[in-house]
Coordinates of C-alpha atoms in Angstrom, one line a residue:
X1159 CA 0.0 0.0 0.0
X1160 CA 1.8 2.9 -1.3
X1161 CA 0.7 6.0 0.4
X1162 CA 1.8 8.7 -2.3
X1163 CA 1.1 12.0 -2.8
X1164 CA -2.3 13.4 -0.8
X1165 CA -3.7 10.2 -0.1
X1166 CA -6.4 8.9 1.5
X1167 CA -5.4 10.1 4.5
X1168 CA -6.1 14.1 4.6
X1169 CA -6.1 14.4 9.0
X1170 CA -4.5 13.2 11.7
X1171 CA -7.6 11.3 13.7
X1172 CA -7.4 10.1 16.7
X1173 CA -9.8 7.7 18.0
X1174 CA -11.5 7.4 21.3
X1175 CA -10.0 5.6 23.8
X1176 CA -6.7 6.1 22.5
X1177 CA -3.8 6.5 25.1
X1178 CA -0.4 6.7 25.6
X1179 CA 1.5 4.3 27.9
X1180 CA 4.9 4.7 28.7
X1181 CA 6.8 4.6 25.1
X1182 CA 3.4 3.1 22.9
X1183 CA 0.3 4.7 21.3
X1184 CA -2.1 2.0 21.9
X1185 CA -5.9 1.6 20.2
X1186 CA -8.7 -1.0 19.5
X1187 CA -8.7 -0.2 16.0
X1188 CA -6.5 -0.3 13.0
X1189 CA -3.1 2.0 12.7
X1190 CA -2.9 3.8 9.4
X1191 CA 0.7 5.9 9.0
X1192 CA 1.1 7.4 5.7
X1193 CA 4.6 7.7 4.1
X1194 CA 7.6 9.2 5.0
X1195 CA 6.3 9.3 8.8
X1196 CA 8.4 9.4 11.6
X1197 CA 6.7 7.8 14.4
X1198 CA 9.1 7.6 18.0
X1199 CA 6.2 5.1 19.6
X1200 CA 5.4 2.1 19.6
X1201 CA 2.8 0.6 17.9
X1202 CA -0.1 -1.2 19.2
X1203 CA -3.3 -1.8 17.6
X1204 CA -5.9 -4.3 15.7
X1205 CA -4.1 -4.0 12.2
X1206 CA -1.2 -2.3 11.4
X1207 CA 0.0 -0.7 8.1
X1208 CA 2.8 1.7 7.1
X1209 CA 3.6 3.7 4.1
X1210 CA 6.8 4.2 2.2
X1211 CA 9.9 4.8 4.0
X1212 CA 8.2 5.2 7.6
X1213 CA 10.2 4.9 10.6
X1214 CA 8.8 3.2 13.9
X1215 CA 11.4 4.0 16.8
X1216 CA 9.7 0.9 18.6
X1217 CA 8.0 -2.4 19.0
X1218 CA 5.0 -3.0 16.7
X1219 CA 2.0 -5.4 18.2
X1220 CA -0.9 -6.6 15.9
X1221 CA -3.7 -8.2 17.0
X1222 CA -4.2 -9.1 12.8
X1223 CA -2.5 -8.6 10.0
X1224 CA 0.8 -5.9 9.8
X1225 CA 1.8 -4.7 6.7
X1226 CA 5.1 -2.9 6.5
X1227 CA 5.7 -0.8 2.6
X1228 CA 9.4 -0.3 1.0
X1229 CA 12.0 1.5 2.6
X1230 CA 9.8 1.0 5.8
X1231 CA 12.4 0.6 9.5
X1232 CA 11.3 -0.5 12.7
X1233 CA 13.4 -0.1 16.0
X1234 CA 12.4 -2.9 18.3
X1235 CA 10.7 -6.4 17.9
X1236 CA 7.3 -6.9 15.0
X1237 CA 4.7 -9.5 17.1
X1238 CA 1.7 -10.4 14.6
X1239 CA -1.2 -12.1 15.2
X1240 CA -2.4 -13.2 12.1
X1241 CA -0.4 -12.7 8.9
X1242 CA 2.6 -10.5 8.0
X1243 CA 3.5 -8.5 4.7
X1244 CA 6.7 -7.1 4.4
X1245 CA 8.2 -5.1 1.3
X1246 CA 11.5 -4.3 0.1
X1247 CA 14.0 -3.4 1.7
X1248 CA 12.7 -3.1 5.1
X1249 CA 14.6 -2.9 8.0
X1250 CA 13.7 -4.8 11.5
X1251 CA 16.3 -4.3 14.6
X1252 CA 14.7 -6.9 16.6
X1253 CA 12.7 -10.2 16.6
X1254 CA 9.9 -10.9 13.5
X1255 CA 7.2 -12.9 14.8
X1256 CA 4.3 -14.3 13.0
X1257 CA 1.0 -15.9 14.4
X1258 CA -0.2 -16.7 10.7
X1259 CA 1.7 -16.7 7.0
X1260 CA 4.3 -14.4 6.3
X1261 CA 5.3 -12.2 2.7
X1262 CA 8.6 -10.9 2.6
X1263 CA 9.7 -9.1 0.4
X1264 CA 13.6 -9.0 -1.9
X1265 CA 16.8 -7.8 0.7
X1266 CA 14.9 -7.6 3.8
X1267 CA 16.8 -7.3 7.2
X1268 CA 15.6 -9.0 10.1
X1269 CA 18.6 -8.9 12.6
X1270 CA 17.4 -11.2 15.5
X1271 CA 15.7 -13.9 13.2
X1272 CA 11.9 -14.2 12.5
X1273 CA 9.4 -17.1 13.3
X1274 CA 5.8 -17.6 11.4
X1275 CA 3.6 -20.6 11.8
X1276 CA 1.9 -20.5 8.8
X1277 CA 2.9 -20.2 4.9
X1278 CA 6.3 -18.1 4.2
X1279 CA 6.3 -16.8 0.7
X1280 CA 9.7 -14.9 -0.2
X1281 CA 8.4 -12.1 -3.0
X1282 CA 7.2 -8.7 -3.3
X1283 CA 3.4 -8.9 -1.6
X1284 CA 0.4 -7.5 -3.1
X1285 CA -1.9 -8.5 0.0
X1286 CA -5.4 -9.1 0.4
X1287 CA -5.7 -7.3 3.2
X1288 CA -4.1 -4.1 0.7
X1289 CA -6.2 -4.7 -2.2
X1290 CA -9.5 -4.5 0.0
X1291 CA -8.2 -1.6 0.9
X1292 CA -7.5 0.4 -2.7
X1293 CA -11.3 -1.2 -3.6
X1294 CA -12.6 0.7 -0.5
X1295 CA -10.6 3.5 -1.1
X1296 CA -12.2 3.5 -4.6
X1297 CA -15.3 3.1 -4.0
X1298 CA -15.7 6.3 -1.4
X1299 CA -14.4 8.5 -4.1
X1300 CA -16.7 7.7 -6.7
X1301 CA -19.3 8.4 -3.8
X1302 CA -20.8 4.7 -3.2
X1303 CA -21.0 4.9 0.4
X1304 CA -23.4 2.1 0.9
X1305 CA -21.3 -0.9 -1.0
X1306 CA -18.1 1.2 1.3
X1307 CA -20.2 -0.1 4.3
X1308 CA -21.2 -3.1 3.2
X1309 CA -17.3 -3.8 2.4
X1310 CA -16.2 -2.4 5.7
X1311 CA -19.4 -4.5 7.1
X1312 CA -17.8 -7.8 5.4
X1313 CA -14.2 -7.3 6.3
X1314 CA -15.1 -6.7 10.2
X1315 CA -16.2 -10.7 10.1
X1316 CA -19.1 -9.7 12.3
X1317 CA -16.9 -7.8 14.8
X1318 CA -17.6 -3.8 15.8
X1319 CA -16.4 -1.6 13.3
X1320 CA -13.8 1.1 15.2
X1321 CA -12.4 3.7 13.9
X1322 CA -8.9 3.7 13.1
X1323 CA -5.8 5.9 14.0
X1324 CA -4.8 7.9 10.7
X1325 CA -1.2 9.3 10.4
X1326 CA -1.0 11.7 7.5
X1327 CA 2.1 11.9 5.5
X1328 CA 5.4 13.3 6.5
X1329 CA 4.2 13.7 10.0
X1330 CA 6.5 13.2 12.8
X1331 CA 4.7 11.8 16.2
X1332 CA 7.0 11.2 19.4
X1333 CA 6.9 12.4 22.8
X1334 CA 8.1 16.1 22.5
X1335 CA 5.7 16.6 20.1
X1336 CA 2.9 15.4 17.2
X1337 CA 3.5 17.9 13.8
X1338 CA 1.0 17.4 10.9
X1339 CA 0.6 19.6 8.6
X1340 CA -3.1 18.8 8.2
X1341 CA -6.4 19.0 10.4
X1342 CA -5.7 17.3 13.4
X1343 CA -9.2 15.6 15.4
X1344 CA -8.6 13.6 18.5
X1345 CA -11.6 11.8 20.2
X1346 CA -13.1 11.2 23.5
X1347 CA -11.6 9.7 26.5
X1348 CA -8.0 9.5 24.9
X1349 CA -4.9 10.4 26.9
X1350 CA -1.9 11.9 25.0
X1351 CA 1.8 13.2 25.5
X1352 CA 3.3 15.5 23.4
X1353 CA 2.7 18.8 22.0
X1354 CA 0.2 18.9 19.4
X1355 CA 0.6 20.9 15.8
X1356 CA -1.6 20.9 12.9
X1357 CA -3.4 23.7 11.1
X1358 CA -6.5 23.0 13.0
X1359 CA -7.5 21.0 15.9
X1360 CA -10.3 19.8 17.6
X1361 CA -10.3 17.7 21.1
X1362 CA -13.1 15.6 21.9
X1363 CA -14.7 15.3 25.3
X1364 CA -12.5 14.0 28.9
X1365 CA -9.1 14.0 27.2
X1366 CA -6.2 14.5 28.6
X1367 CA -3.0 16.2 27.0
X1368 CA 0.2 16.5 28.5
X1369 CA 1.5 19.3 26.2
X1370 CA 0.3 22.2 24.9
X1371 CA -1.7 23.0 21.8
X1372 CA -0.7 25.3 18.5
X1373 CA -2.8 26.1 14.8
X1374 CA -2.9 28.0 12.4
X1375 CA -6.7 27.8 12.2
X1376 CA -9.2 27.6 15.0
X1377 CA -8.2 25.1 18.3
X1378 CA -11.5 23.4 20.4
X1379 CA -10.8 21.7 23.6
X1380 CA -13.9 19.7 24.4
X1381 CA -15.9 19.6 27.4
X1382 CA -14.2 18.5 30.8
X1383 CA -10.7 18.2 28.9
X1384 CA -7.6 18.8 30.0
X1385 CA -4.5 20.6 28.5
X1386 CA -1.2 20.4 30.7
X1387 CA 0.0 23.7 28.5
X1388 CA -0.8 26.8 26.5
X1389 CA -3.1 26.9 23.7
X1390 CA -2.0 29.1 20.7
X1391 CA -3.7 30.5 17.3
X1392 CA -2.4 32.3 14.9
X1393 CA -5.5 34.1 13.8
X1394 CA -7.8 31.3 14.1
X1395 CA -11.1 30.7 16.8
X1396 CA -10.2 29.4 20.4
X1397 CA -13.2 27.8 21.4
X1398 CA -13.3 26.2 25.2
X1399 CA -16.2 24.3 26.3
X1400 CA -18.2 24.1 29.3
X1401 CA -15.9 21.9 32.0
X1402 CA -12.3 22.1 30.1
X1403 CA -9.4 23.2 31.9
X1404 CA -6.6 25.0 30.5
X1405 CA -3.3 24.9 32.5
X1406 CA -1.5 27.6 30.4
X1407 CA -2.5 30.7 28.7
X1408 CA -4.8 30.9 25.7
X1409 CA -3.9 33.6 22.6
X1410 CA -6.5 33.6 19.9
X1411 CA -8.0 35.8 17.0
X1412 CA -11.2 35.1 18.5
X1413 CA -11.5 34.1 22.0
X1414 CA -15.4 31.9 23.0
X1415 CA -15.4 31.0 27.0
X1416 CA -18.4 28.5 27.5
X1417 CA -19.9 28.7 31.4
X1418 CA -17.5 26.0 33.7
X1419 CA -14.3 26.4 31.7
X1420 CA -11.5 27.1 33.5
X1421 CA -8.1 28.5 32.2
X1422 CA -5.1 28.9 34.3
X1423 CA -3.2 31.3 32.7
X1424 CA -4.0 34.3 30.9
X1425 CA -6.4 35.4 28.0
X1426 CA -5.1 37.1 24.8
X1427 CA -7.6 38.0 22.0
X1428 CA -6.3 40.3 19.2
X1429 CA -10.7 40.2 17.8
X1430 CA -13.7 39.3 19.8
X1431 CA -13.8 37.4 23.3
X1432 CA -16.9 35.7 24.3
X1433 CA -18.3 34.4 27.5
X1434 CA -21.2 32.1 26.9
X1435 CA -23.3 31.0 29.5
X1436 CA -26.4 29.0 29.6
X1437 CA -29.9 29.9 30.6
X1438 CA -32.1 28.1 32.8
X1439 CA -33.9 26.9 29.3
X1440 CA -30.2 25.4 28.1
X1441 CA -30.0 27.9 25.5
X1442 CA -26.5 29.8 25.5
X1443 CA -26.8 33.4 26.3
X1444 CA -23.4 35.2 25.0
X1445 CA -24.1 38.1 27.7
X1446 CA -23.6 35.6 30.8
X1447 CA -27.0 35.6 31.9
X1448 CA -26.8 38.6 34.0
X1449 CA -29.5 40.6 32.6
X1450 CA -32.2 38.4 34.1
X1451 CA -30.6 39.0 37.2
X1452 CA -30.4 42.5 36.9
X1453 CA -34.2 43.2 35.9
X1454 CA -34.9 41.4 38.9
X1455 CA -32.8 43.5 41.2
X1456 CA -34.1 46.7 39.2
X1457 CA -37.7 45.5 39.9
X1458 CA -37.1 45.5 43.5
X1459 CA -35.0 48.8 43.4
X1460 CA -38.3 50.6 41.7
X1461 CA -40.6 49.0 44.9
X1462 CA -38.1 50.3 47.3
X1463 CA -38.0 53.7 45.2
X1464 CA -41.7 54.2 45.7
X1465 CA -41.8 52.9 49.5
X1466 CA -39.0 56.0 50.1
X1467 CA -41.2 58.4 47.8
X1468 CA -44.2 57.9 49.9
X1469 CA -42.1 58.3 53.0
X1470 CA -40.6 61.5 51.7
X1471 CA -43.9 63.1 50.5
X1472 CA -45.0 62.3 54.0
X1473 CA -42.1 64.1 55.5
X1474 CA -42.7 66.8 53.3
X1475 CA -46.4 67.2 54.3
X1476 CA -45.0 67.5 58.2
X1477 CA -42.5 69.7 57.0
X1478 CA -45.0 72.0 55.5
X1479 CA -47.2 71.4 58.7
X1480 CA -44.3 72.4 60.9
X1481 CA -43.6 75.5 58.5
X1482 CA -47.5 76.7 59.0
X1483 CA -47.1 76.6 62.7
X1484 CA -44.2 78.7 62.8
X1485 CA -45.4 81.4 60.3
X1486 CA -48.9 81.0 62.3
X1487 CA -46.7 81.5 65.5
X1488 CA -44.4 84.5 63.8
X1489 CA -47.4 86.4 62.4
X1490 CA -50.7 86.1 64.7
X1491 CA -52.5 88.0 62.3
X1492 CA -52.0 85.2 59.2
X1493 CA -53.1 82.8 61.8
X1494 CA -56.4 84.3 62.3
X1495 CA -57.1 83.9 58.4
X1496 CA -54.9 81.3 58.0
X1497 CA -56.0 77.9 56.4
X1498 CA -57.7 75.4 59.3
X1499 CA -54.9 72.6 59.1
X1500 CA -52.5 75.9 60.6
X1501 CA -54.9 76.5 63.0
X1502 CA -55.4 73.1 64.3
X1503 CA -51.7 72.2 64.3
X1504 CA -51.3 75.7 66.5
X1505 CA -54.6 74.9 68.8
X1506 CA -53.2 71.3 69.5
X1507 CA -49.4 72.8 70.2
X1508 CA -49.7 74.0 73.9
X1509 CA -45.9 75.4 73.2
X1510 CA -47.0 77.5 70.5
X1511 CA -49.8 79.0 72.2
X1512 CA -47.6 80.2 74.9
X1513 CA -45.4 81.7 72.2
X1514 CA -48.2 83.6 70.3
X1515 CA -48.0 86.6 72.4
X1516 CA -44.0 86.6 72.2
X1517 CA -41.6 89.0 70.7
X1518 CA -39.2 86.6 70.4
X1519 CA -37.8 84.8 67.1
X1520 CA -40.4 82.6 66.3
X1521 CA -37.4 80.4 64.5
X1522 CA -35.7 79.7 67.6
X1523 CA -36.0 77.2 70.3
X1524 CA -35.6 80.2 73.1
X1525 CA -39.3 80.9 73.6
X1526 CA -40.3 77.5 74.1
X1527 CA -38.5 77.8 76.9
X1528 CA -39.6 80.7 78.2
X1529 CA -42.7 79.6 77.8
X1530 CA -42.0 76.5 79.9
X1531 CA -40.5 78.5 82.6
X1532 CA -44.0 80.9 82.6

């Protein structure tokens, strides 16, 4: 399988479940690497294929078939559990061990020995495993997606079809870092170490990456994910969902914060920067929310407001009162045709009456006083 040019393989994809133990990237599914890879893990998966002239800095496990193209090297031991197809040229450090039949290839170095317990066939392989493969590929690009499932359906021997781990070409995957120069989608549940850089990325839901994140196009970190490091943009969207954690700082073109997301470091937008929060009907509201809460606090401000402009019209009506009594008191001939609400206020004040026939200011608090000591 000769993985030239653009391929059928356009992203890096990682699958769900995926993880990263110790020096292996390890999945159910099949491994795909396209050509002129450099991958510094191990290899562990259902099927196993590599492309042209890719290098594996450790020990490959299949579950099924493996098939390594020309040129291809591996660093460490090759365990298969069903059949093996090996090309030209290619380069084992270890131990070659076969479950099923083996295909080798012309001048292929196997430097501790191999072992097979079926069929061993010395030629340049064209397997079956391969040619279902190019028919698939076929197939999706004239656009028959049905017979693509029933083919995919047929090859699974009744077993549950999981998605595979795609490698694009020329990409270069160890534990520094993960460098494609293609889309980059990683799935739910997977644990990861390295730093990852594509031209876009997109993380699924309760990952967790021990490195830091860097596109040139928009970056999503999925709900309750975790990113042990920054996470960059050129100019692209920064998107963090509801429960994610950022360790690092986030620099974006456009910055969205979903409600629960938490980011250690700090927050760089050269556009727009969003905080979306959702409403008690689940709907996002981009303003937080807080102008439900604040019509509510205004409502209660406005009952208060009224309650203190009742009191203060009262206090003004006393004040007024108070103000008749004392021009009543100053001027005794306004308080004979004054209005009747004077006159009773003056009546009813025994201090004022004492005052009435005063000289004194009637402003003051002197004459009640003398009034008390008459």
């Amino acid at each position: 399988m000769s993985l030239r040019g653009g391929g059928p393989i356009e992203e890096l994809t990682v699958p769900s479940g995926t993880t990263v133990e110790e020096h292996d990237l390890v999945t159910d599914g099949d491994v795909l690497v396209g050509g002129q890879s450099t991958v510094e893990f191990g290899l562990r998966g259902r099927n196993v294929a590599l492309g042209e002239r890719v290098s594996v800095e450790n020990d490959i496990e299949a579950e099924g078939d493996c098939r390594l193209d020309t040129w291809c090297s591996v660093d460490g031991n090759v365990l298969v559990g069903e059949d093996a197809y090996l090309g030209e040229r290619v380069t084992v450090t270890g131990r070659l061990m076969v479950s099923g039949d083996l295909d080798i290839g012309d001048d292929v170095t196997i430097e501790e020995g191999f072992e097979a317990n079926g069929w061993i066939v010395i030629r340049n392989p064209v397997p079956t495993l391969v040619f279902y493969f190019i028919v698939l590929s076929q197939l999706l690009r004239l656009g028959e997606a049905d017979a693509a499932d029933d083919l995919a359906e047929a090859l699974a021997d009744g077993e549950e079809v999981r998605d595979p781990l795609l490698v694009p070409r020329g990409a270069e995957i160890s534990d520094d870092a993960w460098r494609v120069s293609t889309p980059a989608t990683v799935g739910d549940d997977c644990r990861l170490h390295g730093n990852l850089r594509a031209e876009s990325i997109r993380t699924g839901e309760r990952n967790e990456v021990f490195g830091s994140l860097r596109a040139r196009e928009g970056i999503t970190v999925g709900a309750d994910t975790t990113i042990h490091g920054d996470v960059t943009t050129r100019g692209g969207t920064v998107t963090v969902e509801a429960g994610a954690r950022v360790l690092g700082d986030v620099s974006a073109g456009d910055l969205v914060v979903h409600d629960g997301a938490e980011i250690d470091g700090t927050l760089r937008a050269r556009g727009e920067m969003k905080l979306v929060q959702e409403t008690g009907g689940g709907d996002e509201d981009e303003t937080g929310g807080g102008e439900e809460s604040g019509d509510e606090e205004g409502n209660g401000d406005e009952e208060n407001a009224s309650v203190d402009e009742g009191d203060e019209s009262e206090g003004d009506e006393s004040d007024s009162d108070e103000s008749g009594d004392t021009a009543a008191d100053g001027a005794p001939g306004e308080h004979e045709g004054g209005d009747e609400n004077s006159r009773s206020a003056a009546d009813s004040d025994s201090d004022t009456r004492g005052v009435e026939g005063s000289d004194d200011d009637p402003g003051t608090d002197e004459p009640d006083a003398d009034a008390e000591a008459t």
